[in-house]
Short mmCIF file of C-alpha atoms in Angstrom, two decimals:
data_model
loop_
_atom_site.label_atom_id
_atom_site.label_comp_id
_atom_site.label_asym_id
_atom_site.label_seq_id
_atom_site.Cartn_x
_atom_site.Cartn_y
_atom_site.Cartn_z
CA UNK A 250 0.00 0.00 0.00
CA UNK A 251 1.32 3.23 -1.10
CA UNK A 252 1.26 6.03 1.43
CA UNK A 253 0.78 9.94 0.69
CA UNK A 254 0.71 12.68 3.42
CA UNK A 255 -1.89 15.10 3.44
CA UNK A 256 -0.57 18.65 3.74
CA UNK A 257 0.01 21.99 2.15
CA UNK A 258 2.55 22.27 4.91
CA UNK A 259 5.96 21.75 2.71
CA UNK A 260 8.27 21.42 6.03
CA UNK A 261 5.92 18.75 7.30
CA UNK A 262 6.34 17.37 3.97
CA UNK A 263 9.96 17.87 4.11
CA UNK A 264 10.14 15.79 7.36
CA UNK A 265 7.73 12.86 6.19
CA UNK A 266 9.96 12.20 3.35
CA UNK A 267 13.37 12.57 4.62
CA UNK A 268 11.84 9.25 6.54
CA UNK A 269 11.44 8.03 3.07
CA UNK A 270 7.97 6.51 3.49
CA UNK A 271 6.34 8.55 1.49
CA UNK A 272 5.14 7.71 -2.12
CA UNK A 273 2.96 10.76 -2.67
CA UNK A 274 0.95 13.95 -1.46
CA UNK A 275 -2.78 15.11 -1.33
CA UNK A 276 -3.51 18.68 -0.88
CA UNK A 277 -6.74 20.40 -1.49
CA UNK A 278 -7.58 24.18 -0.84
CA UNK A 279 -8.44 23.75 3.09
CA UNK A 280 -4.18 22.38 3.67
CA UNK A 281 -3.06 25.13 1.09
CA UNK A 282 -4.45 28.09 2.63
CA UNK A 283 -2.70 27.79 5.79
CA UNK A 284 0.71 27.78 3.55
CA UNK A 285 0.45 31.00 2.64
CA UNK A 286 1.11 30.88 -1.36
CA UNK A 287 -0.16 30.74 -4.33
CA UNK A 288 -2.00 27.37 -4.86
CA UNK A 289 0.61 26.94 -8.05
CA UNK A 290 3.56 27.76 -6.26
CA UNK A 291 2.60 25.60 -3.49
CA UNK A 292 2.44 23.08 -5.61
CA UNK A 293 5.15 23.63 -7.69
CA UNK A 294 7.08 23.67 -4.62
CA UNK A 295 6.13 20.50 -3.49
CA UNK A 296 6.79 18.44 -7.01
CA UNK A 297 10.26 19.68 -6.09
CA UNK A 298 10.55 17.57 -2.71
CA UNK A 299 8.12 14.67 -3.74
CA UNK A 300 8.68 12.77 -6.73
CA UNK A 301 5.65 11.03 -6.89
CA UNK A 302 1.79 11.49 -7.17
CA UNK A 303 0.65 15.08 -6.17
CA UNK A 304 -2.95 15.92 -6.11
CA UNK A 305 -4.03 19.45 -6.73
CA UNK A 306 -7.97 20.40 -6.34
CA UNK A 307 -9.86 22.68 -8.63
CA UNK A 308 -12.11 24.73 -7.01
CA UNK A 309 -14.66 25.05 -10.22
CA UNK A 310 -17.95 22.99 -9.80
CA UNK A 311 -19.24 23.35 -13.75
CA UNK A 312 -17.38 20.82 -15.99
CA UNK A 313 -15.76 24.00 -18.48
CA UNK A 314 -14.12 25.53 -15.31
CA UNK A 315 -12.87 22.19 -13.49
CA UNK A 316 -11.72 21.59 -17.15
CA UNK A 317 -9.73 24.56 -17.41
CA UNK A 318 -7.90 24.81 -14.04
CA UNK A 319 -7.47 20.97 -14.16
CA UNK A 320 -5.33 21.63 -17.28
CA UNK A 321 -3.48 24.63 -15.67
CA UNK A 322 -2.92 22.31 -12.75
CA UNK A 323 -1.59 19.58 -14.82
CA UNK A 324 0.90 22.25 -16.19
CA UNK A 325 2.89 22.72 -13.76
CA UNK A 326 4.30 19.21 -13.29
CA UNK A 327 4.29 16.13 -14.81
CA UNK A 328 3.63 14.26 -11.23
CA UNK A 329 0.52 16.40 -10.73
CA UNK A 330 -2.86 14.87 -10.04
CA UNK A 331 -6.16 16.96 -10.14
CA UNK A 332 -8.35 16.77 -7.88
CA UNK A 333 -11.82 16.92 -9.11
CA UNK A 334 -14.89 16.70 -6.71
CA UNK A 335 -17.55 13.89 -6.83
CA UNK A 336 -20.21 15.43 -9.28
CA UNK A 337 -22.04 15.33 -12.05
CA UNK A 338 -20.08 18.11 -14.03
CA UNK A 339 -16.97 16.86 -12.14
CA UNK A 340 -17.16 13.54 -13.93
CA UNK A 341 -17.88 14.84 -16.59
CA UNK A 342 -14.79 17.00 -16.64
CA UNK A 343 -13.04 13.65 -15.92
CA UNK A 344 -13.79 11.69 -18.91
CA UNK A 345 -12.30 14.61 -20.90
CA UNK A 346 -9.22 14.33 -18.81
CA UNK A 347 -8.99 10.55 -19.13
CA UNK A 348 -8.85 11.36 -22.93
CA UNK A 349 -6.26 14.04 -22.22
CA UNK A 350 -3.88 11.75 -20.60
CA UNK A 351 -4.17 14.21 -17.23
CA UNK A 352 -4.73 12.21 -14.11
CA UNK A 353 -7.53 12.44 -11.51
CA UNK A 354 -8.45 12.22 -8.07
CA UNK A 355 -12.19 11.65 -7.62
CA UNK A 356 -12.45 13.23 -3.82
CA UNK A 357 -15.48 14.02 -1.67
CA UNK A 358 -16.47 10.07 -1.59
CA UNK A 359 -19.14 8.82 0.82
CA UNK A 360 -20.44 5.61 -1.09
CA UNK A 361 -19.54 2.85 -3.14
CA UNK A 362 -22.10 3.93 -6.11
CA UNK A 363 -20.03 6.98 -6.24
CA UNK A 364 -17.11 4.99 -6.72
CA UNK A 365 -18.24 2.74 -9.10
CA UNK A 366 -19.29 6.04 -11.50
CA UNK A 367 -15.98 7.40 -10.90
CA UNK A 368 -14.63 4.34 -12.13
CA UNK A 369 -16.64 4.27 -15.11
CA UNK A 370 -15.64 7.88 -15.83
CA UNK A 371 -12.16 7.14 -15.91
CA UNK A 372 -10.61 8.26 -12.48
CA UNK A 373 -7.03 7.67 -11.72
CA UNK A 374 -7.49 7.67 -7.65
CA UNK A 375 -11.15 7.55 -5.88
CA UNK A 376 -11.09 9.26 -2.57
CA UNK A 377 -13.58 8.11 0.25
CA UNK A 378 -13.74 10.11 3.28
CA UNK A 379 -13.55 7.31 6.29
CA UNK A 380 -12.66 9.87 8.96
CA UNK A 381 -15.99 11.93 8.04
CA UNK A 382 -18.23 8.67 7.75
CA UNK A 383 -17.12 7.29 11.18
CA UNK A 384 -17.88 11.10 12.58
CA UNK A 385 -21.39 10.49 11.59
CA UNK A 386 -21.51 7.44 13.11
CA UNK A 387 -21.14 4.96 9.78
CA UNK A 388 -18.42 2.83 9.36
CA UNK A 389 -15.98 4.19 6.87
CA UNK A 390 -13.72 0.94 6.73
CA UNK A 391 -17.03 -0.83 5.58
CA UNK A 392 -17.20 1.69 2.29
CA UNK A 393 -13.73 0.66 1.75
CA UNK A 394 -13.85 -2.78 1.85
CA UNK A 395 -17.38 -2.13 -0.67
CA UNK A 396 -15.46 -0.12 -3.11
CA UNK A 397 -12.38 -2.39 -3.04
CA UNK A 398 -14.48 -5.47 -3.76
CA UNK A 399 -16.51 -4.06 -6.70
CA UNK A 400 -13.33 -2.79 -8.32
CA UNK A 401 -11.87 -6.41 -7.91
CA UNK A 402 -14.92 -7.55 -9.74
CA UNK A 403 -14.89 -5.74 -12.54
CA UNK A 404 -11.41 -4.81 -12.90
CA UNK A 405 -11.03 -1.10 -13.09
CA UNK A 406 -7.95 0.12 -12.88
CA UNK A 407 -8.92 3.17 -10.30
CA UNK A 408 -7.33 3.03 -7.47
CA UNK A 409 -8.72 3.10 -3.79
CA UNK A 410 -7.03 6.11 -2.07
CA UNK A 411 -8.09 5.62 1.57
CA UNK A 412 -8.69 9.84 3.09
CA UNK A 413 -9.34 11.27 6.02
CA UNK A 414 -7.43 8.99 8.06
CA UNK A 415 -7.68 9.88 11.90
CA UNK A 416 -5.38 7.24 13.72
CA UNK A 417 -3.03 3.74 13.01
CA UNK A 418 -5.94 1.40 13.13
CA UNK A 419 -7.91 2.83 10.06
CA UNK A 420 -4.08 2.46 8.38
CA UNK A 421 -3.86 -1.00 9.21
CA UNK A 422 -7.73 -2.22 8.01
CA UNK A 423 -7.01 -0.23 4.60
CA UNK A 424 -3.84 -2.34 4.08
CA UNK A 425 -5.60 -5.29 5.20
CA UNK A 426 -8.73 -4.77 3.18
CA UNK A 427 -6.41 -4.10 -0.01
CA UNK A 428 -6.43 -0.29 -0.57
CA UNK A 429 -3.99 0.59 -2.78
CA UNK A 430 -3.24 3.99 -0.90
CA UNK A 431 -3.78 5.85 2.29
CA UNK A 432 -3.14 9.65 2.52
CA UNK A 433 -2.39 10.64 6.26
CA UNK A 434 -1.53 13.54 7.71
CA UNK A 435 2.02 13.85 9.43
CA UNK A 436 0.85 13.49 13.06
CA UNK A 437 -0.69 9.58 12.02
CA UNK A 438 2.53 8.98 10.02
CA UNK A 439 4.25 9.70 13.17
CA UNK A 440 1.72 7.42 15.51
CA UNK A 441 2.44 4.54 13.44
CA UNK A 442 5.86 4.51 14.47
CA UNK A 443 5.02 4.31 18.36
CA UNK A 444 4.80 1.46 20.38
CA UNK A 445 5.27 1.17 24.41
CA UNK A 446 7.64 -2.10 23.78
CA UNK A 447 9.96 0.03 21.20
CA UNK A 448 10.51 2.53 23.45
CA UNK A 449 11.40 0.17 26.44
CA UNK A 450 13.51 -2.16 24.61
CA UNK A 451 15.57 1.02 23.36
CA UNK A 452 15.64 2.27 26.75
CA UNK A 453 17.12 -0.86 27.97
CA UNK A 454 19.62 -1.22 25.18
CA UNK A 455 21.12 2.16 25.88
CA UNK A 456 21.43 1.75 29.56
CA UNK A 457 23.33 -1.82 28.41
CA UNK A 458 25.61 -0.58 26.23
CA UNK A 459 27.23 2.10 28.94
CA UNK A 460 28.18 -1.16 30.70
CA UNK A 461 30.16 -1.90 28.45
CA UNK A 462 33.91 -2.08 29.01
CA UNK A 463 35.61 0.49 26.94
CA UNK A 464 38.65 0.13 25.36
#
């Protein structure tokens, strides 16, 4: 499973992938306006530390205007994704972009029907909000293992980018469900590191090794 950090933040981006587990980032206008730039010099920016997947949202909700930043977007890097919101003009905009050869991020996902349209259309990525469906009090791991499942059956070649990730454990069912990516912000990427037993068994090793003789 590939992961991506959600941010507009580029030192928090800086610091996720000098860990080198990153494979890719997802921004959308929310992360970028707390950076403080221009949404294409953000971005630009970021293509220059990340060398994978970078997802870009258009802010235009008829199909001429997503159309038209999309290909602005798609510009200003080869690696960049756009980010195109679950609706009617919004797929629309993404067949043309299939054609195009630009890539797309279906976002704003809350079911699997929406999925399976997005699929159709021609989406690159399909982004289903688990965080927001748990806040309601659904289960957003179910809609994941759903959309997983009916892309398995028919083969599309979109793949399931797990958002809104709150904590470790909705990490671990996407990877065990099969979701080809999860895009977390860098305070989960950090959780997933900590464990109660690391920390003691490196506490114990250090206070070892100053018993040891020195030369």
């Amino acid at each position: 499973m590939k992961i991506f950090i959600d941010s507009g933040d580029i030192a928090e981006i800086k610091e996720a992938q000098a860990m080198g587990v990153i494979d890719g980032v997802t921004t959308n206008p929310s992360l970028l306006s707390k950076a403080g730039k221009p949404t294409k010099a953000a971005i630009a920016e970021i293509c220059e530390v990340v060398d994978g997947p970078i997802s870009a949202e258009v802010v235009g909700v008829e199909a001429q205007e997503i159309l038209r930043e999309g290909r602005e977007l798609a510009k200003i890097h080869k690696n960049v994704v756009v980010k195109v919101p679950l609706i009617d003009e919004g797929l629309k905009a993404v067949r043309i972009f299939a054609a195009e050869g630009i890539k797309t991020n279906v976002t704003l996902c809350f079911s699997a029907s929406q999925a399976l349209l997005a699929a159709k259309a021609g989406a690159t990525y399909i982004s289903p909000f688990v965080g927001r469906i748990d806040d309601i009090s659904g289960e957003g791991m179910d809609l994941i293992q759903q959309i997983v499942q009916i892309y398995r059956n028919y083969e599309f070649k979109t793949e399931v980018l797990t958002a809104s990730v709150r904590h470790p454990v909705h990490f671990v069912q996407a990877a065990l469900i099969g979701a080809h990516v999860a895009t977390l912000p860098l305070k989960v990427i950090k959780q997933l590191l900590k464990h109660p037993l690391t920390d003691i068994g490196l506490a114990q090793f250090l206070a070892d090794a100053k018993k040891i003789p020195q030369s």
